[in-house]
Short mmCIF file of C-alpha atoms in Angstrom, two decimals:
data_model
loop_
_atom_site.label_atom_id
_atom_site.label_comp_id
_atom_site.label_asym_id
_atom_site.label_seq_id
_atom_site.Cartn_x
_atom_site.Cartn_y
_atom_site.Cartn_z
CA MET A 1257 90.62 79.03 272.87
CA ASN A 1258 90.47 78.47 269.13
CA PHE A 1259 86.95 79.10 267.92
CA PRO A 1260 85.53 77.35 264.90
CA SER A 1261 83.75 80.52 263.75
CA LYS A 1262 84.51 84.26 263.76
CA LEU A 1263 80.92 84.98 264.75
CA ILE A 1264 81.11 82.96 267.94
CA GLU A 1265 84.58 84.31 268.68
CA ASN A 1266 83.31 87.90 268.45
CA ALA A 1267 80.27 87.15 270.58
CA VAL A 1268 82.36 85.40 273.25
CA ASN A 1269 84.85 88.27 273.32
CA GLU A 1270 82.10 90.84 273.73
CA ILE A 1271 80.22 88.88 276.41
CA SER A 1272 83.41 88.23 278.39
CA ARG A 1273 84.03 91.99 278.66
CA LEU A 1274 81.18 92.05 281.17
CA PRO A 1275 82.36 91.95 284.80
CA GLY A 1276 82.58 88.50 286.39
CA ILE A 1277 82.08 86.64 283.09
CA GLY A 1278 85.01 84.66 281.73
CA LYS A 1279 85.49 83.07 278.31
CA LYS A 1280 83.96 79.74 279.34
CA THR A 1281 80.79 81.30 280.75
CA ALA A 1282 80.60 83.60 277.72
CA LEU A 1283 80.76 80.58 275.41
CA ARG A 1284 78.04 78.84 277.42
CA LEU A 1285 75.80 81.93 277.16
CA ALA A 1286 76.46 82.31 273.41
CA LEU A 1287 75.65 78.63 272.75
CA HIS A 1288 72.53 79.00 274.90
CA LEU A 1289 71.31 81.88 272.73
CA LEU A 1290 72.00 79.78 269.62
CA LYS A 1291 69.71 77.05 270.95
CA GLN A 1292 66.88 79.48 271.67
CA LYS A 1293 64.55 81.13 269.18
CA GLU A 1294 65.91 84.17 267.36
CA SER A 1295 63.41 86.35 269.23
CA VAL A 1296 65.18 85.70 272.55
CA THR A 1297 68.38 87.30 271.25
CA GLU A 1298 66.40 90.09 269.59
CA GLU A 1299 64.54 90.99 272.76
CA LEU A 1300 67.73 90.89 274.81
CA THR A 1301 69.64 93.19 272.45
CA LEU A 1302 66.68 95.56 272.04
CA ALA A 1303 66.35 95.91 275.81
CA LEU A 1304 70.08 96.56 276.24
CA ASN A 1305 70.20 99.15 273.47
CA ALA A 1306 67.06 100.89 274.74
CA LEU A 1307 68.49 100.99 278.25
CA ARG A 1308 71.83 102.41 277.14
CA LYS A 1309 70.45 104.97 274.71
CA ASP A 1310 67.28 106.22 276.36
CA VAL A 1311 68.15 106.05 280.05
CA ASN A 1312 67.54 109.15 282.15
CA TYR A 1313 68.88 110.11 285.51
CA CYS A 1314 66.82 112.05 288.03
CA GLN A 1315 68.04 115.67 288.00
CA SER A 1316 67.54 115.89 291.72
CA CYS A 1317 68.86 112.61 293.22
CA HIS A 1318 70.71 111.08 290.21
CA ASN A 1319 68.88 107.77 290.50
CA ILE A 1320 67.86 106.08 287.25
CA SER A 1321 64.51 107.41 286.13
CA ASP A 1322 62.17 107.38 283.16
CA ALA A 1323 61.33 111.07 283.66
CA LYS A 1324 63.44 114.12 284.49
CA ILE A 1325 62.49 113.74 288.14
CA CYS A 1326 62.32 110.18 289.50
CA SER A 1327 59.20 108.70 291.06
CA ILE A 1328 60.68 108.86 294.57
CA CYS A 1329 61.58 112.55 294.36
CA ALA A 1330 58.25 113.36 292.70
CA SER A 1331 56.14 111.42 295.19
CA GLY A 1332 53.95 113.45 297.53
CA ARG A 1333 54.09 110.69 300.13
CA ARG A 1334 57.81 110.83 300.80
CA ASP A 1335 59.31 112.77 303.69
CA LYS A 1336 61.34 115.48 301.92
CA SER A 1337 63.14 116.55 305.10
CA ILE A 1338 65.43 113.50 305.07
CA ILE A 1339 67.99 112.62 302.39
CA CYS A 1340 69.78 109.27 302.43
CA VAL A 1341 73.18 109.47 300.67
CA VAL A 1342 74.20 106.22 298.92
CA GLU A 1343 77.11 105.13 296.73
CA ASP A 1344 75.16 103.82 293.76
CA ILE A 1345 71.80 102.81 292.32
CA PRO A 1346 71.62 99.23 293.69
CA ASP A 1347 71.85 100.69 297.21
CA VAL A 1348 68.62 102.63 296.58
CA LEU A 1349 66.91 99.38 295.53
CA ALA A 1350 68.31 97.57 298.58
CA ILE A 1351 67.03 100.23 301.02
CA GLU A 1352 63.67 100.50 299.22
CA ASN A 1353 63.25 96.73 299.59
CA THR A 1354 63.49 97.02 303.37
CA ALA A 1355 60.33 99.21 303.38
CA GLN A 1356 61.82 100.94 306.45
CA TYR A 1357 62.64 104.30 304.90
CA ASN A 1358 60.32 106.97 303.59
CA GLY A 1359 62.66 109.86 302.81
CA LEU A 1360 64.51 110.84 299.64
CA TYR A 1361 67.86 109.62 298.28
CA HIS A 1362 71.00 111.09 296.82
CA VAL A 1363 73.14 108.86 294.58
CA LEU A 1364 76.81 109.91 294.68
CA GLY A 1365 77.88 107.66 291.80
CA GLY A 1366 80.85 106.25 293.74
CA VAL A 1367 83.00 106.96 296.80
CA ILE A 1368 86.24 108.90 297.20
CA SER A 1369 89.11 106.58 296.25
CA PRO A 1370 92.58 108.07 295.66
CA ILE A 1371 93.84 104.69 294.40
CA GLN A 1372 91.20 104.60 291.64
CA GLY A 1373 91.65 108.32 291.03
CA ILE A 1374 88.13 109.23 292.21
CA GLY A 1375 88.06 112.58 294.00
CA PRO A 1376 85.17 114.55 295.53
CA ASP A 1377 84.64 116.43 292.27
CA ASP A 1378 83.87 113.17 290.44
CA LEU A 1379 80.92 112.55 292.76
CA LYS A 1380 77.58 114.32 293.10
CA ILE A 1381 78.57 116.05 296.34
CA GLU A 1382 78.17 119.64 295.15
CA SER A 1383 74.77 118.66 293.82
CA LEU A 1384 73.82 117.45 297.33
CA LEU A 1385 74.89 120.75 298.89
CA HIS A 1386 72.98 122.63 296.20
CA ARG A 1387 69.87 120.55 296.91
CA ILE A 1388 70.04 121.36 300.62
CA MET A 1389 70.77 125.04 300.01
CA SER A 1390 68.07 125.61 297.45
CA ALA A 1391 65.26 123.69 299.15
CA SER A 1392 62.16 125.80 299.74
CA GLU A 1393 61.12 126.57 303.33
CA SER A 1394 58.32 123.98 303.24
CA GLU A 1395 60.68 121.23 301.99
CA LYS A 1396 63.66 122.11 304.17
CA VAL A 1397 66.20 119.28 304.63
CA GLU A 1398 66.52 118.48 308.34
CA GLU A 1399 68.66 115.34 308.24
CA VAL A 1400 71.18 113.66 305.96
CA ILE A 1401 71.69 109.92 306.51
CA LEU A 1402 75.05 108.62 305.26
CA ALA A 1403 74.50 105.03 304.03
CA LEU A 1404 77.93 104.46 302.49
CA PRO A 1405 79.93 101.22 302.48
CA ALA A 1406 81.79 100.27 305.66
CA THR A 1407 85.17 100.53 303.96
CA MET A 1408 88.07 102.98 304.13
CA GLU A 1409 86.74 104.72 301.01
CA GLY A 1410 83.18 104.87 302.38
CA ASP A 1411 84.41 106.30 305.69
CA THR A 1412 86.56 108.90 303.91
CA THR A 1413 83.56 109.98 301.84
CA SER A 1414 81.32 110.16 304.93
CA PHE A 1415 83.94 112.28 306.71
CA PHE A 1416 84.27 114.62 303.73
CA ILE A 1417 80.52 115.10 303.33
CA THR A 1418 80.03 115.65 307.07
CA ARG A 1419 82.60 118.45 307.04
CA ARG A 1420 81.02 120.10 304.01
CA LEU A 1421 77.58 119.89 305.59
CA LYS A 1422 78.63 121.64 308.82
CA GLU A 1423 77.73 125.12 307.62
CA TYR A 1424 74.22 124.12 306.54
CA GLY A 1425 73.01 123.22 310.02
CA VAL A 1426 71.48 119.86 309.06
CA LYS A 1427 71.66 116.84 311.31
CA VAL A 1428 74.04 114.19 309.90
CA SER A 1429 73.60 110.55 310.86
CA THR A 1430 75.04 107.26 309.62
CA ILE A 1431 73.44 103.83 309.40
CA ALA A 1432 74.15 101.55 312.37
CA ARG A 1433 77.08 99.16 312.17
CA GLY A 1434 77.48 96.05 314.26
CA ILE A 1435 76.64 92.37 314.38
CA PRO A 1436 74.13 91.47 311.60
CA ILE A 1437 70.74 90.19 312.76
CA GLY A 1438 71.08 86.41 313.18
CA GLY A 1439 74.88 86.68 313.38
CA GLU A 1440 76.88 84.54 315.83
CA LEU A 1441 79.48 86.37 317.92
CA GLU A 1442 82.18 83.73 317.40
CA TYR A 1443 82.02 84.05 313.61
CA THR A 1444 82.02 87.85 313.53
CA ASP A 1445 85.32 89.49 312.58
CA GLU A 1446 87.27 91.18 315.38
CA ILE A 1447 86.94 94.72 314.08
CA THR A 1448 83.15 94.56 313.80
CA LEU A 1449 82.83 92.89 317.20
CA GLY A 1450 85.26 95.32 318.85
CA ARG A 1451 83.45 98.32 317.38
CA SER A 1452 80.06 96.94 318.35
CA ILE A 1453 81.19 96.87 322.00
CA LEU A 1454 82.58 100.41 321.85
CA THR A 1455 79.46 101.75 320.17
CA ARG A 1456 76.98 99.81 322.38
CA VAL A 1457 73.52 101.34 322.77
CA ASN A 1458 71.16 101.52 325.72
CA TYR A 1459 69.01 98.44 326.04
CA SER A 1460 65.39 98.71 326.99
CA ALA A 1461 63.40 95.62 327.88
CA ASP A 1462 60.02 97.29 327.33
CA MET B 646 62.58 94.12 293.19
CA ASN B 647 60.97 97.46 292.38
CA PHE B 648 62.91 99.16 289.64
CA PRO B 649 63.04 102.95 289.33
CA SER B 650 62.80 102.74 285.53
CA LYS B 651 60.99 100.56 282.99
CA LEU B 652 64.09 100.49 280.82
CA ILE B 653 66.24 98.96 283.50
CA GLU B 654 63.47 96.56 284.50
CA ASN B 655 63.20 95.27 280.92
CA ALA B 656 66.97 94.91 280.57
CA VAL B 657 67.25 93.06 283.89
CA ASN B 658 64.39 90.73 282.95
CA GLU B 659 65.97 89.91 279.59
CA ILE B 660 69.48 89.40 280.99
CA SER B 661 68.21 87.17 283.79
CA ARG B 662 66.66 84.79 281.23
CA LEU B 663 70.22 83.65 280.48
CA PRO B 664 71.22 80.46 282.29
CA GLY B 665 72.95 80.92 285.64
CA ILE B 666 72.21 84.65 285.83
CA GLY B 667 69.81 85.85 288.50
CA LYS B 668 68.15 89.24 288.95
CA LYS B 669 70.96 90.64 291.11
CA THR B 670 73.70 89.71 288.65
CA ALA B 671 71.55 90.99 285.78
CA LEU B 672 71.18 94.34 287.54
CA ARG B 673 74.94 94.50 288.11
CA LEU B 674 75.58 93.81 284.40
CA ALA B 675 73.00 96.38 283.28
CA LEU B 676 74.47 99.07 285.55
CA HIS B 677 77.94 98.16 284.31
CA LEU B 678 76.85 98.75 280.71
CA LEU B 679 75.36 102.10 281.75
CA LYS B 680 78.74 103.20 283.12
CA GLN B 681 80.58 102.23 279.92
CA LYS B 682 80.58 104.09 276.63
CA GLU B 683 77.58 103.54 274.37
CA SER B 684 79.84 101.71 271.91
CA VAL B 685 80.37 98.85 274.41
CA THR B 686 76.65 98.05 274.42
CA GLU B 687 76.46 98.54 270.65
CA GLU B 688 79.30 96.12 269.97
CA LEU B 689 77.89 93.55 272.36
CA THR B 690 74.42 93.62 270.81
CA LEU B 691 75.80 93.66 267.25
CA ALA B 692 77.94 90.58 267.98
CA LEU B 693 75.00 88.72 269.55
CA ASN B 694 72.63 89.54 266.69
CA ALA B 695 75.24 88.62 264.07
CA LEU B 696 75.94 85.32 265.82
CA ARG B 697 72.27 84.40 266.09
CA LYS B 698 71.27 85.42 262.57
CA ASP B 699 74.27 84.49 260.45
CA VAL B 700 75.56 81.39 262.19
CA ASN B 701 76.24 78.33 260.05
CA TYR B 702 76.72 74.74 261.00
CA CYS B 703 79.10 72.43 259.18
CA GLN B 704 77.04 70.17 256.91
CA SER B 705 79.36 67.30 257.63
CA CYS B 706 80.12 67.38 261.39
CA HIS B 707 77.48 69.92 262.64
CA ASN B 708 80.08 72.03 264.44
CA ILE B 709 79.65 75.81 264.25
CA SER B 710 81.30 77.12 261.12
CA ASP B 711 81.59 80.25 258.99
CA ALA B 712 81.40 78.22 255.78
CA LYS B 713 79.27 75.26 254.67
CA ILE B 714 82.08 72.90 255.64
CA CYS B 715 84.02 73.75 258.82
CA SER B 716 87.77 74.35 258.89
CA ILE B 717 88.42 71.00 260.61
CA CYS B 718 86.49 68.94 258.05
CA ALA B 719 87.98 70.94 255.17
CA SER B 720 91.57 70.69 256.41
CA GLY B 721 93.96 68.54 254.39
CA ARG B 722 96.09 67.86 257.47
CA ARG B 723 93.42 66.01 259.41
CA ASP B 724 93.21 62.24 259.59
CA LYS B 725 89.86 61.55 257.92
CA SER B 726 89.78 57.90 258.97
CA ILE B 727 88.87 58.74 262.58
CA ILE B 728 85.69 60.45 263.77
CA CYS B 729 85.30 61.55 267.39
CA VAL B 730 81.63 61.70 268.44
CA VAL B 731 80.84 64.42 271.02
CA GLU B 732 77.71 65.73 272.70
CA ASP B 733 78.05 69.41 271.83
CA ILE B 734 80.23 72.20 270.46
CA PRO B 735 82.20 73.03 273.67
CA ASP B 736 83.45 69.42 273.70
CA VAL B 737 85.09 69.98 270.29
CA LEU B 738 86.86 73.06 271.68
CA ALA B 739 87.93 71.12 274.78
CA ILE B 740 89.44 68.26 272.77
CA GLU B 741 91.06 70.65 270.28
CA ASN B 742 92.72 72.47 273.21
CA THR B 743 94.46 69.25 274.27
CA ALA B 744 96.31 69.16 270.89
CA GLN B 745 96.27 65.35 271.22
CA TYR B 746 93.75 64.56 268.48
CA ASN B 747 94.09 65.00 264.74
CA GLY B 748 90.96 63.33 263.38
CA LEU B 749 87.52 64.70 262.56
CA TYR B 750 84.51 65.29 264.82
CA HIS B 751 80.80 64.63 264.81
CA VAL B 752 78.59 66.83 267.01
CA LEU B 753 75.43 64.97 268.09
CA GLY B 754 73.70 68.04 269.55
CA GLY B 755 72.82 66.22 272.79
CA VAL B 756 72.54 62.77 274.29
CA ILE B 757 69.61 60.36 274.50
CA SER B 758 67.53 61.33 277.53
CA PRO B 759 64.03 59.88 277.92
CA ILE B 760 63.39 62.20 280.91
CA GLN B 761 64.00 65.27 278.79
CA GLY B 762 62.20 63.70 275.83
CA ILE B 763 65.34 63.48 273.67
CA GLY B 764 65.35 60.36 271.50
CA PRO B 765 67.87 59.10 268.91
CA ASP B 766 65.97 60.88 266.13
CA ASP B 767 66.58 64.26 267.77
CA LEU B 768 70.33 63.74 267.48
CA LYS B 769 72.63 63.67 264.45
CA ILE B 770 73.07 59.88 264.58
CA GLU B 771 71.66 59.09 261.12
CA SER B 772 73.94 61.79 259.76
CA LEU B 773 76.93 59.98 261.32
CA LEU B 774 75.93 56.68 259.70
CA HIS B 775 75.42 58.46 256.38
CA ARG B 776 78.89 60.03 256.68
CA ILE B 777 80.50 56.63 257.26
CA MET B 778 78.49 54.95 254.51
CA SER B 779 79.09 57.58 251.84
CA ALA B 780 82.81 58.16 252.47
CA SER B 781 84.95 57.65 249.40
CA GLU B 782 87.46 54.77 249.38
CA SER B 783 90.40 57.13 249.99
CA GLU B 784 88.68 58.74 252.99
CA LYS B 785 87.22 55.57 254.50
CA VAL B 786 86.30 55.84 258.19
CA GLU B 787 88.27 53.22 260.16
CA GLU B 788 87.47 54.21 263.74
CA VAL B 789 84.75 56.01 265.68
CA ILE B 790 85.78 57.36 269.11
CA LEU B 791 82.86 57.90 271.48
CA ALA B 792 83.71 60.89 273.70
CA LEU B 793 80.34 61.25 275.42
CA PRO B 794 79.72 62.28 279.05
CA ALA B 795 80.26 59.63 281.72
CA THR B 796 76.58 59.70 282.73
CA MET B 797 73.65 57.34 282.31
CA GLU B 798 72.52 59.35 279.26
CA GLY B 799 76.00 59.37 277.75
CA ASP B 800 76.37 55.61 278.26
CA THR B 801 72.94 54.98 276.73
CA THR B 802 73.88 57.02 273.68
CA SER B 803 77.25 55.25 273.34
CA PHE B 804 75.48 51.88 273.53
CA PHE B 805 72.92 52.91 270.91
CA ILE B 806 75.53 54.24 268.49
CA THR B 807 77.75 51.16 268.95
CA ARG B 808 74.84 48.85 268.03
CA ARG B 809 73.99 50.92 264.95
CA LEU B 810 77.64 50.95 263.86
CA LYS B 811 77.96 47.13 263.98
CA GLU B 812 77.01 46.58 260.36
CA TYR B 813 79.52 49.12 259.02
CA GLY B 814 82.63 47.26 260.19
CA VAL B 815 84.30 50.27 261.81
CA LYS B 816 86.27 49.99 265.02
CA VAL B 817 84.43 51.69 267.93
CA SER B 818 86.39 52.96 270.92
CA THR B 819 85.59 55.14 273.89
CA ILE B 820 87.76 57.64 275.78
CA ALA B 821 89.46 56.20 278.88
CA ARG B 822 87.75 56.59 282.23
CA GLY B 823 89.48 56.39 285.58
CA ILE B 824 91.32 58.49 288.11
CA PRO B 825 92.10 61.98 286.71
CA ILE B 826 95.78 62.86 286.36
CA GLY B 827 96.87 64.33 289.71
CA GLY B 828 93.90 62.78 291.50
CA GLU B 829 94.25 61.27 294.97
CA LEU B 830 92.76 57.80 295.46
CA GLU B 831 91.18 58.64 298.81
CA TYR B 832 89.18 61.55 297.33
CA THR B 833 88.00 59.67 294.24
CA ASP B 834 84.38 58.49 294.32
CA GLU B 835 83.81 54.77 294.82
CA ILE B 836 82.30 54.08 291.40
CA THR B 837 85.22 55.63 289.50
CA LEU B 838 87.77 53.90 291.74
CA GLY B 839 86.00 50.55 291.54
CA ARG B 840 85.72 50.75 287.75
CA SER B 841 89.34 51.83 287.41
CA ILE B 842 90.40 48.60 289.18
CA LEU B 843 88.15 46.44 287.00
CA THR B 844 89.34 48.11 283.80
CA ARG B 845 93.04 48.18 284.77
CA VAL B 846 95.55 48.25 281.91
CA ASN B 847 98.93 46.58 281.46
CA TYR B 848 101.72 48.60 282.97
CA SER B 849 105.02 48.91 281.21
CA ALA B 850 108.02 50.43 282.94
CA ASP B 851 109.97 51.04 279.75
#
């Protein structure tokens, strides 16, 4: 594209570096900002700069936090004997939105992926072991739930963590996999359906 | 969504004010910026602020421009006897990309839309008439091409401009409408197909 102005060209180039945004969408967003009041752009850029410069991560679970310890880890109402291990921050939000879990989290920051050059040392796995080891008697970790993606990389990471956790005597569980609620059998892929038969659970009609 | 940090909540709220971007996409973009170097966010926000604050519009055609007169209007290689009237800036880029047009442009900044409360006075129509009227003898405007969207609003605007142009003795044309190149008849909507039969053109097999 030939842009009529250097300013719009720069803006479009910068916006289109964001994931999933191409040049056309970037141009649409830039022209949208031009049609709005100057304050809209100001507030957007202030919020982005503040986020990038002042963001903190919880020293315990590595979730985003405004304080050194995040509100979940610091809460007195959470069950500190369970830690749910997730790949990244959006997973914490997703599980929190279910309102079905009251334990703590541990954000790995990724999953093991030899293709992308991500090894165990690039993730917060040692930090998880340290958390379990150094927990006081009253806040002892009884169970680690692995809530990692159902991919080769996720499975590899689950396997690795499970092996490392063996010596600590904590129970290790993984979130259930199978047909989604509301899912039709005929539209479910063969691997999920096959696994869901192999890993069937007892049914109670109570 | 409950965010673990005020900073990320603010950023997500600001990003999701952009058109076509919801909260989930906004969160993905914000987390992406967090994983990049600080300079990525800095360059993005600098480019956006520079665009919004320092942008200029061409005084003649109202396209975005770095100078008072845009590079198209100022070019000596352009045919100044033809003006192509478009709705907005992306249309100029689209026509320029075809490399089929060598005249000037006139950006209306919208089309007449009573539903959205946009009347002729909100558009750069008077400015177009002024341009035609005040052109010097050597740069006389011979033809105005209406390249407005093929919608009710676009047609209304074309009709309005054509009526206003009557007294200036310029030729008024409109871009061709019909079956797109590569289009199959059976998948073309009835209105387009019907119109393309009514407005058929002479065929020459030379």
